[in-house]
Amino acid sequence: DIQMTQSPSSVSASVGDRVIITCRASQGIGSWLAWYQQKPGKAPKVLIFPASSLQSGVPSRFSGSGSGTDFTLTISSLQPEDFATYYCQQANSFPVTFGGGTKVEIK
Amino acid sequence: EVQLLESGGGLVQPGGSLRLSCVASGFTFSSYTMSWVRQAPGKGLEWVSGIGTGGDTYFRDSVNGRFTISRDNSKSTLYLQMNSLRAEDTAVYYCAQVTGSGSYWWGQGTLVTVSS
């Protein structure tokens, strides 16, 4: 199975801050990586897939980069609605695997 | 607009069974590999099972032999038959399209609680 290691597990930040979340795959997955945002009680919302393609309707302050084993999600200027938990997911092969999540909290 | 609507969750005793359903609309269901993903209370996302367009099936180790996934393309419906349920299967179960190229979609989830 491909292991997805996401860091940090949590981050405290202020509105306007730049936030970077990283995800590392245990083996190469090309660009088969998705990033999700999840708010309490809601289903995950896809932000980016594949690795650097912003999904329709997602604000441009979100960006993704990387390929192979190392990936990043960047929020260029954190907004109040961005406080949530973020997950990476590899879609290269079954079993699908997710990172452990990064909770972005208000400083 | 793509919609995935899950149903069938509820409270079940350990060792019991439950069948989840997911009705899809807004896309050509038969053309997509579909999955079930779960999230235990306060925990992260965990893929459970997937089924390909040709009916090939995939399971995580902890549910293999207990859960069965199937699809009815004529009804645009995905199923998850869960047998021999355990307390650790308690979670919100999401129907999702999270493999292959193109867009990824998730339903709103259905809660399964395994408790005596």
PDB file of C-alpha atoms in Angstrom:
ATOM      1  CA  ASP A   1       0.000   0.000   0.000  1.00  0.00           C
ATOM      2  CA  ILE A   2       1.122   3.576  -0.659  1.00  0.00           C
ATOM      3  CA  GLN A   3       1.509   5.516   2.590  1.00  0.00           C
ATOM      4  CA  MET A   4       0.720   9.240   2.587  1.00  0.00           C
ATOM      5  CA  THR A   5       2.540  11.291   5.220  1.00  0.00           C
ATOM      6  CA  GLN A   6       1.066  14.744   5.732  1.00  0.00           C
ATOM      7  CA  SER A   7       2.561  17.546   7.790  1.00  0.00           C
ATOM      8  CA  PRO A   8       2.058  19.427   9.955  1.00  0.00           C
ATOM      9  CA  SER A   9      -0.859  17.752  11.735  1.00  0.00           C
ATOM     10  CA  SER A  10      -2.025  21.171  12.875  1.00  0.00           C
ATOM     11  CA  VAL A  11      -1.101  24.788  12.324  1.00  0.00           C
ATOM     12  CA  SER A  12      -2.181  27.979  14.054  1.00  0.00           C
ATOM     13  CA  ALA A  13      -2.312  30.945  11.735  1.00  0.00           C
ATOM     14  CA  SER A  14      -3.819  34.405  11.386  1.00  0.00           C
ATOM     15  CA  VAL A  15      -5.962  35.865   8.624  1.00  0.00           C
ATOM     16  CA  GLY A  16      -3.656  36.944   5.830  1.00  0.00           C
ATOM     17  CA  ASP A  17      -0.924  34.422   6.640  1.00  0.00           C
ATOM     18  CA  ARG A  18       0.613  32.110   4.079  1.00  0.00           C
ATOM     19  CA  VAL A  19       0.111  28.458   4.981  1.00  0.00           C
ATOM     20  CA  ILE A  20       1.970  25.528   3.433  1.00  0.00           C
ATOM     21  CA  ILE A  21       0.964  21.896   3.927  1.00  0.00           C
ATOM     22  CA  THR A  22       3.112  19.051   2.655  1.00  0.00           C
ATOM     23  CA  CYS A  23       2.298  15.498   1.663  1.00  0.00           C
ATOM     24  CA  ARG A  24       4.790  12.749   0.917  1.00  0.00           C
ATOM     25  CA  ALA A  25       3.981   9.462  -0.787  1.00  0.00           C
ATOM     26  CA  SER A  26       5.904   6.295   0.077  1.00  0.00           C
ATOM     27  CA  GLN A  27       6.375   5.634  -3.640  1.00  0.00           C
ATOM     28  CA  GLY A  28       5.969   7.618  -6.823  1.00  0.00           C
ATOM     29  CA  ILE A  29       2.405   8.502  -7.800  1.00  0.00           C
ATOM     30  CA  GLY A  30       3.018  10.869 -10.702  1.00  0.00           C
ATOM     31  CA  SER A  31       0.478  13.655 -10.406  1.00  0.00           C
ATOM     32  CA  TRP A  32      -2.282  11.423  -9.038  1.00  0.00           C
ATOM     33  CA  LEU A  33      -2.828  13.512  -5.937  1.00  0.00           C
ATOM     34  CA  ALA A  34      -5.903  15.338  -4.694  1.00  0.00           C
ATOM     35  CA  TRP A  35      -6.261  17.923  -1.933  1.00  0.00           C
ATOM     36  CA  TYR A  36      -9.474  18.302   0.077  1.00  0.00           C
ATOM     37  CA  GLN A  37     -10.885  20.790   2.539  1.00  0.00           C
ATOM     38  CA  GLN A  38     -13.279  19.517   5.193  1.00  0.00           C
ATOM     39  CA  LYS A  39     -15.330  21.528   7.656  1.00  0.00           C
ATOM     40  CA  PRO A  40     -17.036  19.984  10.718  1.00  0.00           C
ATOM     41  CA  GLY A  41     -20.089  17.928   9.843  1.00  0.00           C
ATOM     42  CA  LYS A  42     -19.542  18.313   6.094  1.00  0.00           C
ATOM     43  CA  ALA A  43     -18.251  16.093   3.319  1.00  0.00           C
ATOM     44  CA  PRO A  44     -14.755  16.763   1.979  1.00  0.00           C
ATOM     45  CA  LYS A  45     -14.560  19.288  -0.836  1.00  0.00           C
ATOM     46  CA  VAL A  46     -11.988  18.745  -3.551  1.00  0.00           C
ATOM     47  CA  LEU A  47      -9.710  21.750  -4.013  1.00  0.00           C
ATOM     48  CA  ILE A  48      -7.025  20.487  -6.353  1.00  0.00           C
ATOM     49  CA  PHE A  49      -6.722  17.492  -8.683  1.00  0.00           C
ATOM     50  CA  PRO A  50      -4.449  16.412 -10.215  1.00  0.00           C
ATOM     51  CA  ALA A  51      -1.584  17.734  -8.143  1.00  0.00           C
ATOM     52  CA  SER A  52      -1.573  21.322  -9.409  1.00  0.00           C
ATOM     53  CA  SER A  53      -4.971  21.800 -11.096  1.00  0.00           C
ATOM     54  CA  LEU A  54      -7.391  24.041  -9.248  1.00  0.00           C
ATOM     55  CA  GLN A  55     -10.941  22.721  -9.350  1.00  0.00           C
ATOM     56  CA  SER A  56     -13.699  24.930 -10.719  1.00  0.00           C
ATOM     57  CA  GLY A  57     -14.928  27.502  -8.224  1.00  0.00           C
ATOM     58  CA  VAL A  58     -11.972  27.191  -5.854  1.00  0.00           C
ATOM     59  CA  PRO A  59     -10.369  30.540  -4.981  1.00  0.00           C
ATOM     60  CA  SER A  60      -7.007  31.275  -6.593  1.00  0.00           C
ATOM     61  CA  ARG A  61      -5.322  31.728  -3.180  1.00  0.00           C
ATOM     62  CA  PHE A  62      -5.159  27.912  -3.130  1.00  0.00           C
ATOM     63  CA  SER A  63      -2.415  26.273  -5.179  1.00  0.00           C
ATOM     64  CA  GLY A  64      -0.831  22.865  -5.415  1.00  0.00           C
ATOM     65  CA  SER A  65       2.542  21.702  -6.627  1.00  0.00           C
ATOM     66  CA  GLY A  66       4.713  18.621  -6.844  1.00  0.00           C
ATOM     67  CA  SER A  67       4.895  15.289  -8.578  1.00  0.00           C
ATOM     68  CA  GLY A  68       6.286  11.847  -7.845  1.00  0.00           C
ATOM     69  CA  THR A  69       6.509  11.645  -4.068  1.00  0.00           C
ATOM     70  CA  ASP A  70       6.501  15.209  -2.723  1.00  0.00           C
ATOM     71  CA  PHE A  71       3.568  17.593  -2.878  1.00  0.00           C
ATOM     72  CA  THR A  72       2.499  20.888  -1.324  1.00  0.00           C
ATOM     73  CA  LEU A  73      -0.741  22.780  -0.817  1.00  0.00           C
ATOM     74  CA  THR A  74      -0.300  26.516  -0.370  1.00  0.00           C
ATOM     75  CA  ILE A  75      -2.870  28.994   0.860  1.00  0.00           C
ATOM     76  CA  SER A  76      -1.362  32.331  -0.108  1.00  0.00           C
ATOM     77  CA  SER A  77      -3.440  34.573   2.158  1.00  0.00           C
ATOM     78  CA  LEU A  78      -5.563  32.786   4.736  1.00  0.00           C
ATOM     79  CA  GLN A  79      -9.196  33.890   4.904  1.00  0.00           C
ATOM     80  CA  PRO A  80     -11.683  33.295   7.761  1.00  0.00           C
ATOM     81  CA  GLU A  81     -13.533  30.650   5.723  1.00  0.00           C
ATOM     82  CA  ASP A  82     -10.311  28.660   5.238  1.00  0.00           C
ATOM     83  CA  PHE A  83     -10.117  27.454   8.833  1.00  0.00           C
ATOM     84  CA  ALA A  84     -10.756  23.755   8.330  1.00  0.00           C
ATOM     85  CA  THR A  85      -9.002  20.403   8.055  1.00  0.00           C
ATOM     86  CA  TYR A  86      -7.115  19.560   4.872  1.00  0.00           C
ATOM     87  CA  TYR A  87      -6.331  16.098   3.494  1.00  0.00           C
ATOM     88  CA  CYS A  88      -4.224  14.768   0.663  1.00  0.00           C
ATOM     89  CA  GLN A  89      -5.197  11.595  -1.187  1.00  0.00           C
ATOM     90  CA  GLN A  90      -3.326   9.434  -3.685  1.00  0.00           C
ATOM     91  CA  ALA A  91      -5.393   8.224  -6.624  1.00  0.00           C
ATOM     92  CA  ASN A  92      -2.616   6.265  -8.330  1.00  0.00           C
ATOM     93  CA  SER A  93      -3.752   2.813  -7.272  1.00  0.00           C
ATOM     94  CA  PHE A  94      -5.964   0.811  -4.960  1.00  0.00           C
ATOM     95  CA  PRO A  95      -6.088   0.884  -2.033  1.00  0.00           C
ATOM     96  CA  VAL A  96      -6.721   4.607  -2.155  1.00  0.00           C
ATOM     97  CA  THR A  97      -4.941   6.222   0.796  1.00  0.00           C
ATOM     98  CA  PHE A  98      -5.227   9.545   2.572  1.00  0.00           C
ATOM     99  CA  GLY A  99      -2.865  11.666   4.588  1.00  0.00           C
ATOM    100  CA  GLY A 100      -3.617  12.046   8.276  1.00  0.00           C
ATOM    101  CA  GLY A 101      -4.974  15.563   7.874  1.00  0.00           C
ATOM    102  CA  THR A 102      -3.871  19.080   8.788  1.00  0.00           C
ATOM    103  CA  LYS A 103      -6.096  21.178  11.006  1.00  0.00           C
ATOM    104  CA  VAL A 104      -5.743  24.892  10.292  1.00  0.00           C
ATOM    105  CA  GLU A 105      -6.729  26.805  13.403  1.00  0.00           C
ATOM    106  CA  ILE A 106      -7.081  30.456  14.287  1.00  0.00           C
ATOM    107  CA  LYS A 107      -4.101  31.921  16.116  1.00  0.00           C
TER     108      LYS A 107
ATOM    109  CA  GLU B   1     -25.248  18.924 -11.295  1.00  0.00           C
ATOM    110  CA  VAL B   2     -23.612  15.824  -9.883  1.00  0.00           C
ATOM    111  CA  GLN B   3     -25.347  14.319  -6.844  1.00  0.00           C
ATOM    112  CA  LEU B   4     -24.511  11.278  -4.746  1.00  0.00           C
ATOM    113  CA  LEU B   5     -27.187  10.438  -2.187  1.00  0.00           C
ATOM    114  CA  GLU B   6     -26.412   7.810   0.429  1.00  0.00           C
ATOM    115  CA  SER B   7     -28.925   5.970   2.564  1.00  0.00           C
ATOM    116  CA  GLY B   8     -29.170   2.909   4.790  1.00  0.00           C
ATOM    117  CA  GLY B   9     -27.147   3.965   7.792  1.00  0.00           C
ATOM    118  CA  GLY B  10     -28.318   3.478  11.351  1.00  0.00           C
ATOM    119  CA  LEU B  11     -27.725   1.760  14.662  1.00  0.00           C
ATOM    120  CA  VAL B  12     -26.821  -1.940  14.552  1.00  0.00           C
ATOM    121  CA  GLN B  13     -25.570  -4.385  17.160  1.00  0.00           C
ATOM    122  CA  PRO B  14     -22.088  -5.912  16.945  1.00  0.00           C
ATOM    123  CA  GLY B  15     -22.187  -8.887  14.595  1.00  0.00           C
ATOM    124  CA  GLY B  16     -25.123  -7.438  12.695  1.00  0.00           C
ATOM    125  CA  SER B  17     -25.526  -6.432   9.068  1.00  0.00           C
ATOM    126  CA  LEU B  18     -26.431  -3.308   7.162  1.00  0.00           C
ATOM    127  CA  ARG B  19     -26.677  -2.388   3.480  1.00  0.00           C
ATOM    128  CA  LEU B  20     -25.813   1.091   2.300  1.00  0.00           C
ATOM    129  CA  SER B  21     -27.034   2.519  -0.994  1.00  0.00           C
ATOM    130  CA  CYS B  22     -25.879   5.478  -3.037  1.00  0.00           C
ATOM    131  CA  VAL B  23     -27.975   6.877  -5.875  1.00  0.00           C
ATOM    132  CA  ALA B  24     -25.983   8.871  -8.415  1.00  0.00           C
ATOM    133  CA  SER B  25     -27.191  11.523 -10.834  1.00  0.00           C
ATOM    134  CA  GLY B  26     -25.731  14.168 -13.110  1.00  0.00           C
ATOM    135  CA  PHE B  27     -23.079  11.960 -14.720  1.00  0.00           C
ATOM    136  CA  THR B  28     -22.764   8.669 -16.585  1.00  0.00           C
ATOM    137  CA  PHE B  29     -22.538   6.373 -13.570  1.00  0.00           C
ATOM    138  CA  SER B  30     -21.552   3.274 -15.540  1.00  0.00           C
ATOM    139  CA  SER B  31     -18.404   4.981 -16.824  1.00  0.00           C
ATOM    140  CA  TYR B  32     -16.825   5.583 -13.413  1.00  0.00           C
ATOM    141  CA  THR B  33     -15.070   3.542 -10.771  1.00  0.00           C
ATOM    142  CA  MET B  34     -16.850   4.216  -7.481  1.00  0.00           C
ATOM    143  CA  SER B  35     -15.726   3.946  -3.853  1.00  0.00           C
ATOM    144  CA  TRP B  36     -16.909   4.012  -0.279  1.00  0.00           C
ATOM    145  CA  VAL B  37     -14.866   6.104   2.150  1.00  0.00           C
ATOM    146  CA  ARG B  38     -15.518   6.318   5.894  1.00  0.00           C
ATOM    147  CA  GLN B  39     -14.670   8.638   8.727  1.00  0.00           C
ATOM    148  CA  ALA B  40     -14.861   7.520  12.338  1.00  0.00           C
ATOM    149  CA  PRO B  41     -15.905  10.188  14.871  1.00  0.00           C
ATOM    150  CA  GLY B  42     -13.099  12.711  15.272  1.00  0.00           C
ATOM    151  CA  LYS B  43     -10.785  10.771  12.942  1.00  0.00           C
ATOM    152  CA  GLY B  44      -9.441  11.071   9.421  1.00  0.00           C
ATOM    153  CA  LEU B  45     -10.648   9.721   6.098  1.00  0.00           C
ATOM    154  CA  GLU B  46     -10.304   6.009   5.370  1.00  0.00           C
ATOM    155  CA  TRP B  47     -11.016   4.352   2.038  1.00  0.00           C
ATOM    156  CA  VAL B  48     -13.101   1.203   2.459  1.00  0.00           C
ATOM    157  CA  SER B  49     -13.874  -0.349  -0.924  1.00  0.00           C
ATOM    158  CA  GLY B  50     -14.040   0.342  -4.639  1.00  0.00           C
ATOM    159  CA  ILE B  51     -15.651  -1.152  -7.731  1.00  0.00           C
ATOM    160  CA  GLY B  52     -14.511  -0.663 -11.291  1.00  0.00           C
ATOM    161  CA  THR B  53     -16.576  -0.197 -14.405  1.00  0.00           C
ATOM    162  CA  GLY B  54     -16.150  -3.865 -15.212  1.00  0.00           C
ATOM    163  CA  GLY B  55     -17.227  -4.995 -11.766  1.00  0.00           C
ATOM    164  CA  ASP B  56     -13.733  -5.593 -10.380  1.00  0.00           C
ATOM    165  CA  THR B  57     -13.749  -5.043  -6.625  1.00  0.00           C
ATOM    166  CA  TYR B  58     -11.231  -3.824  -4.061  1.00  0.00           C
ATOM    167  CA  PHE B  59     -11.301  -3.754  -0.244  1.00  0.00           C
ATOM    168  CA  ARG B  60      -9.177  -2.557   2.616  1.00  0.00           C
ATOM    169  CA  ASP B  61      -7.791  -5.447   4.624  1.00  0.00           C
ATOM    170  CA  SER B  62      -9.874  -4.805   7.743  1.00  0.00           C
ATOM    171  CA  VAL B  63     -13.189  -5.268   5.885  1.00  0.00           C
ATOM    172  CA  ASN B  64     -12.165  -7.899   3.331  1.00  0.00           C
ATOM    173  CA  GLY B  65     -14.421 -10.928   3.713  1.00  0.00           C
ATOM    174  CA  ARG B  66     -17.022  -8.988   5.732  1.00  0.00           C
ATOM    175  CA  PHE B  67     -18.079  -6.268   3.271  1.00  0.00           C
ATOM    176  CA  THR B  68     -19.307  -6.643  -0.314  1.00  0.00           C
ATOM    177  CA  ILE B  69     -19.504  -3.837  -2.860  1.00  0.00           C
ATOM    178  CA  SER B  70     -21.756  -3.928  -5.912  1.00  0.00           C
ATOM    179  CA  ARG B  71     -23.348  -1.642  -8.467  1.00  0.00           C
ATOM    180  CA  ASP B  72     -26.517  -1.546 -10.541  1.00  0.00           C
ATOM    181  CA  ASN B  73     -25.783   0.631 -13.546  1.00  0.00           C
ATOM    182  CA  SER B  74     -29.425   0.492 -14.701  1.00  0.00           C
ATOM    183  CA  LYS B  75     -30.358   2.253 -11.462  1.00  0.00           C
ATOM    184  CA  SER B  76     -27.171   4.359 -11.155  1.00  0.00           C
ATOM    185  CA  THR B  77     -26.806   2.912  -7.685  1.00  0.00           C
ATOM    186  CA  LEU B  78     -23.815   1.779  -5.634  1.00  0.00           C
ATOM    187  CA  TYR B  79     -24.179  -0.600  -2.702  1.00  0.00           C
ATOM    188  CA  LEU B  80     -22.141  -1.669   0.302  1.00  0.00           C
ATOM    189  CA  GLN B  81     -23.259  -4.798   2.123  1.00  0.00           C
ATOM    190  CA  MET B  82     -21.693  -4.851   5.575  1.00  0.00           C
ATOM    191  CA  ASN B  83     -21.750  -8.060   7.606  1.00  0.00           C
ATOM    192  CA  SER B  84     -20.223  -9.061  10.953  1.00  0.00           C
ATOM    193  CA  LEU B  85     -20.082  -5.430  11.967  1.00  0.00           C
ATOM    194  CA  ARG B  86     -17.723  -4.334  14.744  1.00  0.00           C
ATOM    195  CA  ALA B  87     -17.580  -1.301  16.980  1.00  0.00           C
ATOM    196  CA  GLU B  88     -14.608  -0.053  14.967  1.00  0.00           C
ATOM    197  CA  ASP B  89     -16.791   0.114  11.850  1.00  0.00           C
ATOM    198  CA  THR B  90     -18.701   3.010  13.428  1.00  0.00           C
ATOM    199  CA  ALA B  91     -18.287   5.965  11.074  1.00  0.00           C
ATOM    200  CA  VAL B  92     -19.871   8.245   8.537  1.00  0.00           C
ATOM    201  CA  TYR B  93     -19.765   6.388   5.221  1.00  0.00           C
ATOM    202  CA  TYR B  94     -19.354   8.434   2.063  1.00  0.00           C
ATOM    203  CA  CYS B  95     -20.067   7.359  -1.486  1.00  0.00           C
ATOM    204  CA  ALA B  96     -17.369   8.916  -3.656  1.00  0.00           C
ATOM    205  CA  GLN B  97     -15.677   9.021  -7.040  1.00  0.00           C
ATOM    206  CA  VAL B  98     -12.019   9.470  -6.092  1.00  0.00           C
ATOM    207  CA  THR B  99     -10.027   7.597  -8.715  1.00  0.00           C
ATOM    208  CA  GLY B 100      -9.081   8.082 -12.342  1.00  0.00           C
ATOM    209  CA  SER B 101      -8.995  11.301 -14.307  1.00  0.00           C
ATOM    210  CA  GLY B 102     -11.579  14.059 -14.346  1.00  0.00           C
ATOM    211  CA  SER B 103     -13.629  15.439 -11.497  1.00  0.00           C
ATOM    212  CA  TYR B 104     -13.925  13.916  -8.030  1.00  0.00           C
ATOM    213  CA  TRP B 105     -17.273  13.857  -6.209  1.00  0.00           C
ATOM    214  CA  TRP B 106     -18.533  12.985  -2.733  1.00  0.00           C
ATOM    215  CA  GLY B 107     -21.945  12.394  -1.228  1.00  0.00           C
ATOM    216  CA  GLN B 108     -23.013  13.897   2.093  1.00  0.00           C
ATOM    217  CA  GLY B 109     -22.549  10.660   4.000  1.00  0.00           C
ATOM    218  CA  THR B 110     -24.618   8.285   6.115  1.00  0.00           C
ATOM    219  CA  LEU B 111     -23.847   7.442   9.742  1.00  0.00           C
ATOM    220  CA  VAL B 112     -23.353   3.845  10.805  1.00  0.00           C
ATOM    221  CA  THR B 113     -23.219   3.174  14.532  1.00  0.00           C
ATOM    222  CA  VAL B 114     -22.284  -0.280  15.803  1.00  0.00           C
ATOM    223  CA  SER B 115     -23.191  -0.600  19.451  1.00  0.00           C
ATOM    224  CA  SER B 116     -25.103  -2.814  21.843  1.00  0.00           C
TER     225      SER B 116
END
